[in-house]
Amino acid sequence: NVMLRKIELAPGQKRTVTAELVLPMDVDLVALTPRASRRCTGLEVVVHPPDGRPTALLGVEDWNPHYRETYVLESPVRLSQGERVSVVWRYDNTEANPRNPVTPPEEVSLGARVGVANVLLMCAPTDPDREAELADFAVAEMRRRQR
């Protein structure tokens, strides 16, 4: 889970926020489920290999929080230990954002233990004997981000 725990926006502010996760082992990614609020206007999920060129996994140019869609990949994508998965969310707290719930825009300070925006990565370790280790990593990562 790549999570943005808190976001603060001034009235009239546009902001880009990034969060990332470094993979602890080789995994096969089969689906992604993004979540974000109404002030989010777009997001992108990118994989950064340690020695290679970044690859976009998902790009949503016109984010609608009502989609609630899981994006299932046509075939699993192999991701390697040490690769960074980053998520870039674009926020717009202006009157020009048709999904902004408040007009005129007000100061926004959102935070939650489970995050105000996240992308759930549905994956499995390439070595089935490491499933428990991956689950433990996910729990530890969630606790780390809650601090």
CSV table of C-alpha atoms in Angstrom, one decimal:
chain,number,residue,atom,x,y,z
A,1,ASN,CA,0.0,0.0,0.0
A,2,VAL,CA,1.5,3.3,-1.1
A,3,MET,CA,-0.1,5.9,1.2
A,4,LEU,CA,-0.4,9.6,1.7
A,5,ARG,CA,-1.2,10.0,5.4
A,6,LYS,CA,-2.0,13.7,5.4
A,7,ILE,CA,-2.7,16.6,3.1
A,8,GLU,CA,-2.9,20.3,3.7
A,9,LEU,CA,-4.1,22.8,1.1
A,10,ALA,CA,-4.6,26.5,1.3
A,11,PRO,CA,-7.6,28.1,-0.5
A,12,GLY,CA,-6.8,28.4,-4.2
A,13,GLN,CA,-3.8,26.1,-3.9
A,14,LYS,CA,-2.8,23.4,-6.4
A,15,ARG,CA,-0.3,20.9,-5.1
A,16,THR,CA,1.4,17.7,-6.3
A,17,VAL,CA,2.3,15.2,-3.6
A,18,THR,CA,4.3,12.0,-3.9
A,19,ALA,CA,4.6,8.9,-1.7
A,20,GLU,CA,6.7,5.8,-2.4
A,21,LEU,CA,7.4,2.3,-1.4
A,22,VAL,CA,10.6,0.3,-1.8
A,23,LEU,CA,9.9,-3.4,-2.6
A,24,PRO,CA,11.4,-5.8,-0.1
A,25,MET,CA,11.4,-8.8,-2.5
A,26,ASP,CA,10.5,-9.8,-6.0
A,27,VAL,CA,6.7,-9.7,-6.5
A,28,ASP,CA,4.1,-10.2,-9.3
A,29,LEU,CA,1.7,-7.3,-9.4
A,30,VAL,CA,-1.8,-8.3,-10.6
A,31,ALA,CA,-3.9,-5.2,-9.8
A,32,LEU,CA,-4.0,-1.7,-8.3
A,33,THR,CA,-6.7,0.1,-6.4
A,34,PRO,CA,-6.3,3.9,-6.1
A,35,ARG,CA,-8.2,6.0,-3.6
A,36,ALA,CA,-8.2,9.8,-3.2
A,37,SER,CA,-10.6,12.6,-2.2
A,38,ARG,CA,-12.6,15.0,-4.4
A,39,ARG,CA,-9.9,17.6,-4.4
A,40,CYS,CA,-7.6,15.2,-6.2
A,41,THR,CA,-7.6,15.8,-10.0
A,42,GLY,CA,-5.2,13.1,-11.2
A,43,LEU,CA,-2.7,10.5,-10.2
A,44,GLU,CA,0.1,8.4,-11.6
A,45,VAL,CA,1.8,5.2,-10.4
A,46,VAL,CA,5.4,4.7,-11.6
A,47,VAL,CA,8.0,2.0,-11.0
A,48,HIS,CA,11.6,3.1,-10.6
A,49,PRO,CA,14.2,0.3,-11.1
A,50,PRO,CA,17.5,0.9,-9.3
A,51,ASP,CA,19.5,1.1,-12.5
A,52,GLY,CA,16.8,1.6,-15.2
A,53,ARG,CA,14.2,3.8,-16.7
A,54,PRO,CA,11.0,4.6,-14.8
A,55,THR,CA,7.8,2.8,-16.1
A,56,ALA,CA,4.3,4.1,-15.7
A,57,LEU,CA,1.9,1.5,-14.4
A,58,LEU,CA,-1.2,3.6,-14.2
A,59,GLY,CA,-2.2,7.2,-15.1
A,60,VAL,CA,-5.5,8.7,-14.3
A,61,GLU,CA,-5.7,12.2,-15.8
A,62,ASP,CA,-9.2,13.1,-14.6
A,63,TRP,CA,-9.6,11.5,-11.2
A,64,ASN,CA,-13.1,10.9,-10.0
A,65,PRO,CA,-13.3,9.6,-6.4
A,66,HIS,CA,-16.6,7.8,-7.3
A,67,TYR,CA,-14.9,5.4,-9.7
A,68,ARG,CA,-13.9,3.1,-6.8
A,69,GLU,CA,-12.3,0.9,-9.5
A,70,THR,CA,-9.7,-1.8,-9.2
A,71,TYR,CA,-7.4,-1.8,-12.2
A,72,VAL,CA,-6.7,-5.5,-13.1
A,73,LEU,CA,-3.6,-5.8,-15.3
A,74,GLU,CA,-3.9,-7.9,-18.5
A,75,SER,CA,-1.0,-10.0,-17.2
A,76,PRO,CA,1.1,-9.9,-14.0
A,77,VAL,CA,3.9,-7.4,-13.9
A,78,ARG,CA,7.1,-8.7,-12.3
A,79,LEU,CA,8.6,-6.1,-9.9
A,80,SER,CA,12.0,-6.7,-8.4
A,81,GLN,CA,13.4,-6.2,-4.9
A,82,GLY,CA,14.7,-2.7,-4.4
A,83,GLU,CA,12.5,-1.1,-7.0
A,84,ARG,CA,10.6,2.0,-5.9
A,85,VAL,CA,6.9,2.3,-6.6
A,86,SER,CA,5.9,6.0,-6.4
A,87,VAL,CA,2.5,7.5,-6.6
A,88,VAL,CA,2.0,11.1,-7.6
A,89,TRP,CA,-1.3,12.8,-6.7
A,90,ARG,CA,-2.4,16.1,-8.1
A,91,TYR,CA,-4.6,18.2,-5.9
A,92,ASP,CA,-6.6,21.3,-6.8
A,93,ASN,CA,-8.3,23.4,-4.1
A,94,THR,CA,-9.5,26.1,-6.4
A,95,GLU,CA,-12.9,27.2,-7.7
A,96,ALA,CA,-11.8,25.8,-11.1
A,97,ASN,CA,-12.0,22.2,-9.7
A,98,PRO,CA,-15.6,21.0,-10.4
A,99,ARG,CA,-15.3,18.3,-7.7
A,100,ASN,CA,-14.1,20.7,-5.0
A,101,PRO,CA,-16.9,20.2,-2.4
A,102,VAL,CA,-16.6,23.8,-1.0
A,103,THR,CA,-17.0,27.1,-2.9
A,104,PRO,CA,-15.3,29.3,-2.3
A,105,PRO,CA,-12.4,27.0,-1.4
A,106,GLU,CA,-11.5,26.7,2.3
A,107,GLU,CA,-8.3,25.6,4.0
A,108,VAL,CA,-8.0,21.8,4.0
A,109,SER,CA,-6.3,19.7,6.6
A,110,LEU,CA,-7.0,16.0,6.1
A,111,GLY,CA,-5.3,13.1,7.9
A,112,ALA,CA,-6.2,9.6,8.8
A,113,ARG,CA,-4.6,6.5,10.3
A,114,VAL,CA,-5.4,4.7,7.1
A,115,GLY,CA,-4.3,7.6,4.9
A,116,VAL,CA,-6.2,10.2,2.9
A,117,ALA,CA,-5.0,8.8,-0.4
A,118,ASN,CA,-3.5,5.5,-1.3
A,119,VAL,CA,-2.9,2.9,-3.9
A,120,LEU,CA,-3.3,-0.7,-2.8
A,121,LEU,CA,-0.9,-2.9,-4.7
A,122,MET,CA,-2.3,-6.4,-5.1
A,123,CYS,CA,0.7,-8.7,-5.5
A,124,ALA,CA,2.3,-11.9,-4.5
A,125,PRO,CA,5.9,-12.8,-3.9
A,126,THR,CA,7.5,-14.8,-6.7
A,127,ASP,CA,8.7,-17.2,-4.0
A,128,PRO,CA,5.5,-18.6,-2.3
A,129,ASP,CA,7.5,-19.4,0.8
A,130,ARG,CA,7.9,-15.6,1.4
A,131,GLU,CA,4.1,-14.8,1.7
A,132,ALA,CA,4.2,-14.4,5.4
A,133,GLU,CA,7.3,-12.1,5.1
A,134,LEU,CA,5.5,-9.9,2.6
A,135,ALA,CA,2.4,-9.7,4.9
A,136,ASP,CA,4.7,-8.8,7.8
A,137,PHE,CA,6.3,-6.1,5.7
A,138,ALA,CA,2.9,-4.6,4.7
A,139,VAL,CA,1.9,-4.4,8.4
A,140,ALA,CA,5.2,-2.9,9.4
A,141,GLU,CA,5.0,-0.3,6.6
A,142,MET,CA,1.5,0.7,7.5
A,143,ARG,CA,2.5,1.2,11.2
A,144,ARG,CA,5.6,3.2,10.1
A,145,ARG,CA,3.4,5.5,8.0
A,146,GLN,CA,1.0,6.1,10.9
A,147,ARG,CA,3.6,7.8,13.0
